[in-house]
PDB file of C-alpha atoms and ligand atoms in Angstrom:
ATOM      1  CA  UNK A  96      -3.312  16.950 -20.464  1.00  0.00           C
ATOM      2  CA  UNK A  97      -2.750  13.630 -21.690  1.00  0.00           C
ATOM      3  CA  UNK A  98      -3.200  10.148 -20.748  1.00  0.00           C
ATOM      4  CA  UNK A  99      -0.566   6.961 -21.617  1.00  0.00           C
ATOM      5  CA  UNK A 100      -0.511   3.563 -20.185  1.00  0.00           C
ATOM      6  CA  UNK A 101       2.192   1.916 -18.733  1.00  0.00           C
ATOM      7  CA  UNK A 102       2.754  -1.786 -18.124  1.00  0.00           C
ATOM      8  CA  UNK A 103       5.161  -3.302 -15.773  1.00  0.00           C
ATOM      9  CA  UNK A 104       5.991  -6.313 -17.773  1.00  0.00           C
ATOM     10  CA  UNK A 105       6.440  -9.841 -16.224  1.00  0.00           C
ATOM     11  CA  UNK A 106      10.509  -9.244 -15.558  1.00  0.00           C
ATOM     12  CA  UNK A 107       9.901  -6.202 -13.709  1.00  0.00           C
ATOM     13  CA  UNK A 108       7.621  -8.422 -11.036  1.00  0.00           C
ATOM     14  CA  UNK A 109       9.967 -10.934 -10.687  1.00  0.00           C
ATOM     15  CA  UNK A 110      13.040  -8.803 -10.413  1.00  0.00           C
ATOM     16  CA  UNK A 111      10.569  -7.331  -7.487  1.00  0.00           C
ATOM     17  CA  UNK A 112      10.957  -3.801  -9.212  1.00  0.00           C
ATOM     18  CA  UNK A 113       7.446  -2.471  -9.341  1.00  0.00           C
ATOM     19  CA  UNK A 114       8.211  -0.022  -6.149  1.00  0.00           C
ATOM     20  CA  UNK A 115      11.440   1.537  -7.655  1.00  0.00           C
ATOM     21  CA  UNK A 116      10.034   1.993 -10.845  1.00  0.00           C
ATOM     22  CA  UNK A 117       6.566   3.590 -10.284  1.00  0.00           C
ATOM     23  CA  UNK A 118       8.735   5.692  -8.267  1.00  0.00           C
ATOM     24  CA  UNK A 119      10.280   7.240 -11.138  1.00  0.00           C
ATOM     25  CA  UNK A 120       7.149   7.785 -12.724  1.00  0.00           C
ATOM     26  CA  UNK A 121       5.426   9.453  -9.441  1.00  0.00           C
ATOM     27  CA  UNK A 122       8.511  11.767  -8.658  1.00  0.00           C
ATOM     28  CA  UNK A 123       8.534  12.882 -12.285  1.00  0.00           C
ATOM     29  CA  UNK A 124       4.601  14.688 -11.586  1.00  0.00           C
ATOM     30  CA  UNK A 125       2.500  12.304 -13.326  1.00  0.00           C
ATOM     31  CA  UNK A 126      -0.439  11.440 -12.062  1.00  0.00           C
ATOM     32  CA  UNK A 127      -1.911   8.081 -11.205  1.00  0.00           C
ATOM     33  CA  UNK A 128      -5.311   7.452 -12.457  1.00  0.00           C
ATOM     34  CA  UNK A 129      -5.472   3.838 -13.050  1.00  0.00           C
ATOM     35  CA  UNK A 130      -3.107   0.777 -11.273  1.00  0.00           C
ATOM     36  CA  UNK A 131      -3.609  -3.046 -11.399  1.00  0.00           C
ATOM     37  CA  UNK A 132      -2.339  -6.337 -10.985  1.00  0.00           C
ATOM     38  CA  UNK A 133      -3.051  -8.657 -14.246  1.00  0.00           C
ATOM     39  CA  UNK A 134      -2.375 -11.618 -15.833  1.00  0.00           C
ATOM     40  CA  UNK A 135      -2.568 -11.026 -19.084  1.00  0.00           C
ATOM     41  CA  UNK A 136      -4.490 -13.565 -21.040  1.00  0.00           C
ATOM     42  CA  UNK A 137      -3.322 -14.622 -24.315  1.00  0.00           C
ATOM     43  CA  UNK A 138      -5.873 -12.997 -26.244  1.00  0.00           C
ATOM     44  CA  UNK A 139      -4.768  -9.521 -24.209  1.00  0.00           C
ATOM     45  CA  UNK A 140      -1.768 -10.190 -25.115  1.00  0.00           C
ATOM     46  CA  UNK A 141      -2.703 -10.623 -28.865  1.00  0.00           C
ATOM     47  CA  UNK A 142      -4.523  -7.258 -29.019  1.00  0.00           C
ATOM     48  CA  UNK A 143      -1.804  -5.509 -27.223  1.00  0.00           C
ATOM     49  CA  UNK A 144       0.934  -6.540 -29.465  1.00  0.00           C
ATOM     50  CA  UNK A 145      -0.888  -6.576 -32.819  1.00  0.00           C
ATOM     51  CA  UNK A 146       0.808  -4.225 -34.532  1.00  0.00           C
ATOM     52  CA  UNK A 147       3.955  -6.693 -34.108  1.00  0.00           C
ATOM     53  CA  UNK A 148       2.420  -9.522 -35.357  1.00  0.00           C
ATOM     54  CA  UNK A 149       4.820 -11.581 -37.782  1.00  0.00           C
ATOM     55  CA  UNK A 150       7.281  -9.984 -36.447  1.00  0.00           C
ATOM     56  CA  UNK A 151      10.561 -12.756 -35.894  1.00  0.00           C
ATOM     57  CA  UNK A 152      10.147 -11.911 -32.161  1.00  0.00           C
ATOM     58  CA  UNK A 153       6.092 -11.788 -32.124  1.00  0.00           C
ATOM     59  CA  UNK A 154       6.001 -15.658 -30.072  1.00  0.00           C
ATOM     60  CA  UNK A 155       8.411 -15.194 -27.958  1.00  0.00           C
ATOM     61  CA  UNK A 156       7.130 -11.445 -26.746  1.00  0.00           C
ATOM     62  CA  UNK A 157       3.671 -12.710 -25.983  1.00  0.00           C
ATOM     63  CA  UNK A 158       4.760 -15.864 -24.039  1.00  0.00           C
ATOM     64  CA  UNK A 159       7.149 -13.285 -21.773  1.00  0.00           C
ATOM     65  CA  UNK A 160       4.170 -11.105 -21.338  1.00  0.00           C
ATOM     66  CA  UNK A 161       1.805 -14.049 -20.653  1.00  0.00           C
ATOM     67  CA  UNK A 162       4.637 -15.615 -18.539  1.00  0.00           C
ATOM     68  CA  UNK A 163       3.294 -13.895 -15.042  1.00  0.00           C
ATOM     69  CA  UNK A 164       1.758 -11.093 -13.882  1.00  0.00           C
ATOM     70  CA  UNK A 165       2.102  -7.273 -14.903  1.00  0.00           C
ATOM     71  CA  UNK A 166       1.358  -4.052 -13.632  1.00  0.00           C
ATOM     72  CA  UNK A 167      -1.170  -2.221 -15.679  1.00  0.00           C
ATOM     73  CA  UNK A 168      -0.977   1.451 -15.098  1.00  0.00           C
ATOM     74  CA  UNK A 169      -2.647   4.998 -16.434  1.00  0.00           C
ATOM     75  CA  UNK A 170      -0.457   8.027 -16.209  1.00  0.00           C
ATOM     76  CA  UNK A 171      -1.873  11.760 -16.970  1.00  0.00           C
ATOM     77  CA  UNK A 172       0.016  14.858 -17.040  1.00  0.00           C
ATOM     78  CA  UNK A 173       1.299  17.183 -19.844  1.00  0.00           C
ATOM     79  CA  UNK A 174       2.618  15.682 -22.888  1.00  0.00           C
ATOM     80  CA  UNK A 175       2.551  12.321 -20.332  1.00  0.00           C
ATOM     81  CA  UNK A 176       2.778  10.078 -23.775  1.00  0.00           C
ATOM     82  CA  UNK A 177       6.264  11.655 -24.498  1.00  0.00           C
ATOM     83  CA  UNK A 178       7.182  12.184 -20.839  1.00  0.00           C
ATOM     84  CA  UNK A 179       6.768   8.385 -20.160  1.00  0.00           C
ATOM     85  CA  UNK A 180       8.238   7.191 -22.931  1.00  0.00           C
ATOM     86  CA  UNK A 181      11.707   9.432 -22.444  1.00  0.00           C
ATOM     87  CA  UNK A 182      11.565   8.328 -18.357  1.00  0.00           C
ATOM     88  CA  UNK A 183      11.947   4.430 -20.268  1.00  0.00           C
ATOM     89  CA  UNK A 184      14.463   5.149 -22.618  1.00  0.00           C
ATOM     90  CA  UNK A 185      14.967   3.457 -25.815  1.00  0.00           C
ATOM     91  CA  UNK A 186      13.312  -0.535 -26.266  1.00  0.00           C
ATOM     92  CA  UNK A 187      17.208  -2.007 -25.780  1.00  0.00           C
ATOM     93  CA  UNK A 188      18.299  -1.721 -22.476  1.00  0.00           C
ATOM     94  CA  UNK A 189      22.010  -1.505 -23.991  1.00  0.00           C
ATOM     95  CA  UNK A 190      21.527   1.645 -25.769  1.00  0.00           C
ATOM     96  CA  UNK A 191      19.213   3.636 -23.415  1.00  0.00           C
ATOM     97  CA  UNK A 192      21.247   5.678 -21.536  1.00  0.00           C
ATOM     98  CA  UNK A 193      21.751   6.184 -17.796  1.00  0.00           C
ATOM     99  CA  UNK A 194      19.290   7.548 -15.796  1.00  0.00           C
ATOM    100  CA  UNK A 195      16.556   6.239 -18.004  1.00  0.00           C
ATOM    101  CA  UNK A 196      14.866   2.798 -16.530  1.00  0.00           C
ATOM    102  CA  UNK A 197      15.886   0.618 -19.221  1.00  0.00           C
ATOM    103  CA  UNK A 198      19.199   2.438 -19.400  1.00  0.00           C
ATOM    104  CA  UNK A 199      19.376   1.841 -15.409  1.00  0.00           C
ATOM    105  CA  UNK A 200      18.070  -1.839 -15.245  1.00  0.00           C
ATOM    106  CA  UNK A 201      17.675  -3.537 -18.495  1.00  0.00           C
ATOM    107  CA  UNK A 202      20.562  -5.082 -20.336  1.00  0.00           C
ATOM    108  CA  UNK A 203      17.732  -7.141 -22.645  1.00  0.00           C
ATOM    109  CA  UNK A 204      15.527  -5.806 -25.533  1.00  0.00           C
ATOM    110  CA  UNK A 205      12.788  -7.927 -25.087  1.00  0.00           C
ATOM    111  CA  UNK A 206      13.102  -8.104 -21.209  1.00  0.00           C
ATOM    112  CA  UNK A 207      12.947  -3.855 -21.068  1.00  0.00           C
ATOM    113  CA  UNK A 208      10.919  -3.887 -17.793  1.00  0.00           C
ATOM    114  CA  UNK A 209       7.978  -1.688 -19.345  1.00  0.00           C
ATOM    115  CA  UNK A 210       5.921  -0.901 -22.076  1.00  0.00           C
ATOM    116  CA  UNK A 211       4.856   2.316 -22.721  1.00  0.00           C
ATOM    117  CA  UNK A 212       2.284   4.367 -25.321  1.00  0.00           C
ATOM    118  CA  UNK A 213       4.043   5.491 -28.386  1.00  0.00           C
ATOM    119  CA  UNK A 214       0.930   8.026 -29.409  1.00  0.00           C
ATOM    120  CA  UNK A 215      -2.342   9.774 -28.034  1.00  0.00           C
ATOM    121  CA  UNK A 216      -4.243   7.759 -30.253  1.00  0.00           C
ATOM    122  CA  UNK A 217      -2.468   4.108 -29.297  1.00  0.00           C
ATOM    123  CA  UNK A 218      -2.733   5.193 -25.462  1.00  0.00           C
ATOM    124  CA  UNK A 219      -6.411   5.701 -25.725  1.00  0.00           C
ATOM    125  CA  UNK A 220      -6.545   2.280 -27.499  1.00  0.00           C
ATOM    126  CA  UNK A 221      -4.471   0.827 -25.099  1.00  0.00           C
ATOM    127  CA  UNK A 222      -6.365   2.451 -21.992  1.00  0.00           C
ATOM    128  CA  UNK A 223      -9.414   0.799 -23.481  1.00  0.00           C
ATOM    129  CA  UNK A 224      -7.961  -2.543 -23.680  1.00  0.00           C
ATOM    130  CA  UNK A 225      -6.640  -2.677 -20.309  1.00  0.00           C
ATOM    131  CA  UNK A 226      -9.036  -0.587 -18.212  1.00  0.00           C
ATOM    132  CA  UNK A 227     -12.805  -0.219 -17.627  1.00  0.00           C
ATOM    133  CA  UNK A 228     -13.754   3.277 -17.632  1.00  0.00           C
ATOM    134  CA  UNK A 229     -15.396   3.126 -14.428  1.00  0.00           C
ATOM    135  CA  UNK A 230     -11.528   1.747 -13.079  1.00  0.00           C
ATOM    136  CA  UNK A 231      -9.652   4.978 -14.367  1.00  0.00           C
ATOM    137  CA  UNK A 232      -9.864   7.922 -11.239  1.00  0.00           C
ATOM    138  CA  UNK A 233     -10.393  11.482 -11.715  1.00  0.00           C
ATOM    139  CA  UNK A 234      -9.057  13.249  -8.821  1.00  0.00           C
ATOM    140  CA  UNK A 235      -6.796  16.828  -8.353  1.00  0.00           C
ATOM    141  CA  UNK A 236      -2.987  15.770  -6.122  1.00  0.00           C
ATOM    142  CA  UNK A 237      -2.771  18.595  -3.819  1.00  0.00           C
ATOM    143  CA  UNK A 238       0.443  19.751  -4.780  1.00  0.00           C
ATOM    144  CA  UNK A 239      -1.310  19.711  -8.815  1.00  0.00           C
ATOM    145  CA  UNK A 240      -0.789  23.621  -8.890  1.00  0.00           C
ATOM    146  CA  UNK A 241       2.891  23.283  -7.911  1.00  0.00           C
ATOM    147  CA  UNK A 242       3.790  20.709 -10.146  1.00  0.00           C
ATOM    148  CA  UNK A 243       1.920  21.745 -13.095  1.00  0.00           C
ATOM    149  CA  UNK A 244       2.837  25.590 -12.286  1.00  0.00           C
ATOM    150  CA  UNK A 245       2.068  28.726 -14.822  1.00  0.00           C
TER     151      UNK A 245
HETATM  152  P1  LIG B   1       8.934  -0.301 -27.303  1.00  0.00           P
HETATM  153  O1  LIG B   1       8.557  -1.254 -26.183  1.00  0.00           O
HETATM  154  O2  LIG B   1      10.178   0.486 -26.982  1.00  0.00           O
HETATM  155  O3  LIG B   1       7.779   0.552 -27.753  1.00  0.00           O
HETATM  156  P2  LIG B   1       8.525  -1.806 -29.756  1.00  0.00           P
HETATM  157  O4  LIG B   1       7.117  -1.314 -29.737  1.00  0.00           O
HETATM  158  O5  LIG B   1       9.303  -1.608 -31.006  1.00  0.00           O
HETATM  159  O6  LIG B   1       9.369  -1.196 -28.539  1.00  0.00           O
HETATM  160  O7  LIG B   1       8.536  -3.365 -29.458  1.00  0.00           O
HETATM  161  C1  LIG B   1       7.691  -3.910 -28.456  1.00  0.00           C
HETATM  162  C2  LIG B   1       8.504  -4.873 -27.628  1.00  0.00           C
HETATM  163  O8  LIG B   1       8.928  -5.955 -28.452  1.00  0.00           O
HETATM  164  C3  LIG B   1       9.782  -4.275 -27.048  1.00  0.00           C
HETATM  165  O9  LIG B   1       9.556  -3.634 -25.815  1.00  0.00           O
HETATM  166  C4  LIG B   1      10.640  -5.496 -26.910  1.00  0.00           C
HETATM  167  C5  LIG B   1      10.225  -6.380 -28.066  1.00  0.00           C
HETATM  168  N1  LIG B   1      11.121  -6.209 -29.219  1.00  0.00           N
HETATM  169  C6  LIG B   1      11.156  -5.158 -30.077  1.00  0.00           C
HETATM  170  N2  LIG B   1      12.104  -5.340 -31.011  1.00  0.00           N
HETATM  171  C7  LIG B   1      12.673  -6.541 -30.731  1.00  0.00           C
HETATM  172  C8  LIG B   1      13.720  -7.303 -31.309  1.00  0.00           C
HETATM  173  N3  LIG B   1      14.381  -6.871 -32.393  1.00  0.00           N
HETATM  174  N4  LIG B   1      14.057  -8.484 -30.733  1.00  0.00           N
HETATM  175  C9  LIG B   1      13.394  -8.936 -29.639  1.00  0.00           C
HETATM  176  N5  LIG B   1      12.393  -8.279 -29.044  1.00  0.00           N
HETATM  177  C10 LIG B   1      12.032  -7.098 -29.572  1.00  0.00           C
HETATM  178 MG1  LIG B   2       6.000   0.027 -28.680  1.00  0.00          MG
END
């Protein structure tokens, strides 16, 4: 089992989207073990995006995710890192084909609704940054043994 975390980014609020698209997430088996409502600070936002830092689009990503509030989420399943990120489809909504959420609501690249974990390792990191550990749930669905199966 793994863990990811997903953010509803600051578009997907105000395009009131959040029910639609932790939808997709729930109905694909994954299970929630960590949800809030946050607005992200600027130093958040730093830490989150530091690996694009001096990047030409570095300013202008951190005052859209600074520009309201997101949805901070924790996902665990099997392979959930690689299961989340192929429910988003690729970062521009253009290319990402149907059926994926950017492919189904994002014409933007840097308005793409969500972010999600691109590795184990960066999801724990991530986790960490967003969440106590004391805010992340441990619990068993009880459906778990049907949707996990064998
Ligand atoms: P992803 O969110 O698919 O993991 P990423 O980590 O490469 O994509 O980039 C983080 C975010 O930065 C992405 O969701 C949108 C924005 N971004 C990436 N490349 C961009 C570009 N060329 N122009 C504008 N924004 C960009
Ligand atoms: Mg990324």
């Amino acid at each position: 089992m793994q863990r990811t975390l997903i953010l509803l980014k600051p578009d997907c609020i105000q395009r009131r989207l959040i029910g639609d698209i932790i939808g997709r997430f729930e109905r694909k088996g994954l299970r929630l073990v960590g949800l809030k409502f946050v607005q992200a600070s600027q130093d958040l936002a730093e830490k989150h995006y530091a690996v694009h830092k001096g990047k030409p689009f570095y300013d202008s990503l951190l005052k859209f995710l600074t520009s309201g509030p997101t949805v901070a989420l924790v996902w665990e399943g099997r392979e959930a890192v690689a299961t989340a990120r192929g429910l988003m489809g690729p970062t521009d909504g253009t290319k990402a084909p149907p059926a994926t959420i950017r492919g189904d609501f994002a014409i933007s690249v840097q308005n793409n609704l969500v972010h999600g974990s691109d590795s184990v390792e960066n999801a724990a990191a991530e986790i960490a940054l967003w969440f106590k550990p004391e805010e992340l749930v441990n619990w068993t669905p009880a459906d778990a043994a049907w949707v996990t199966g064998g």
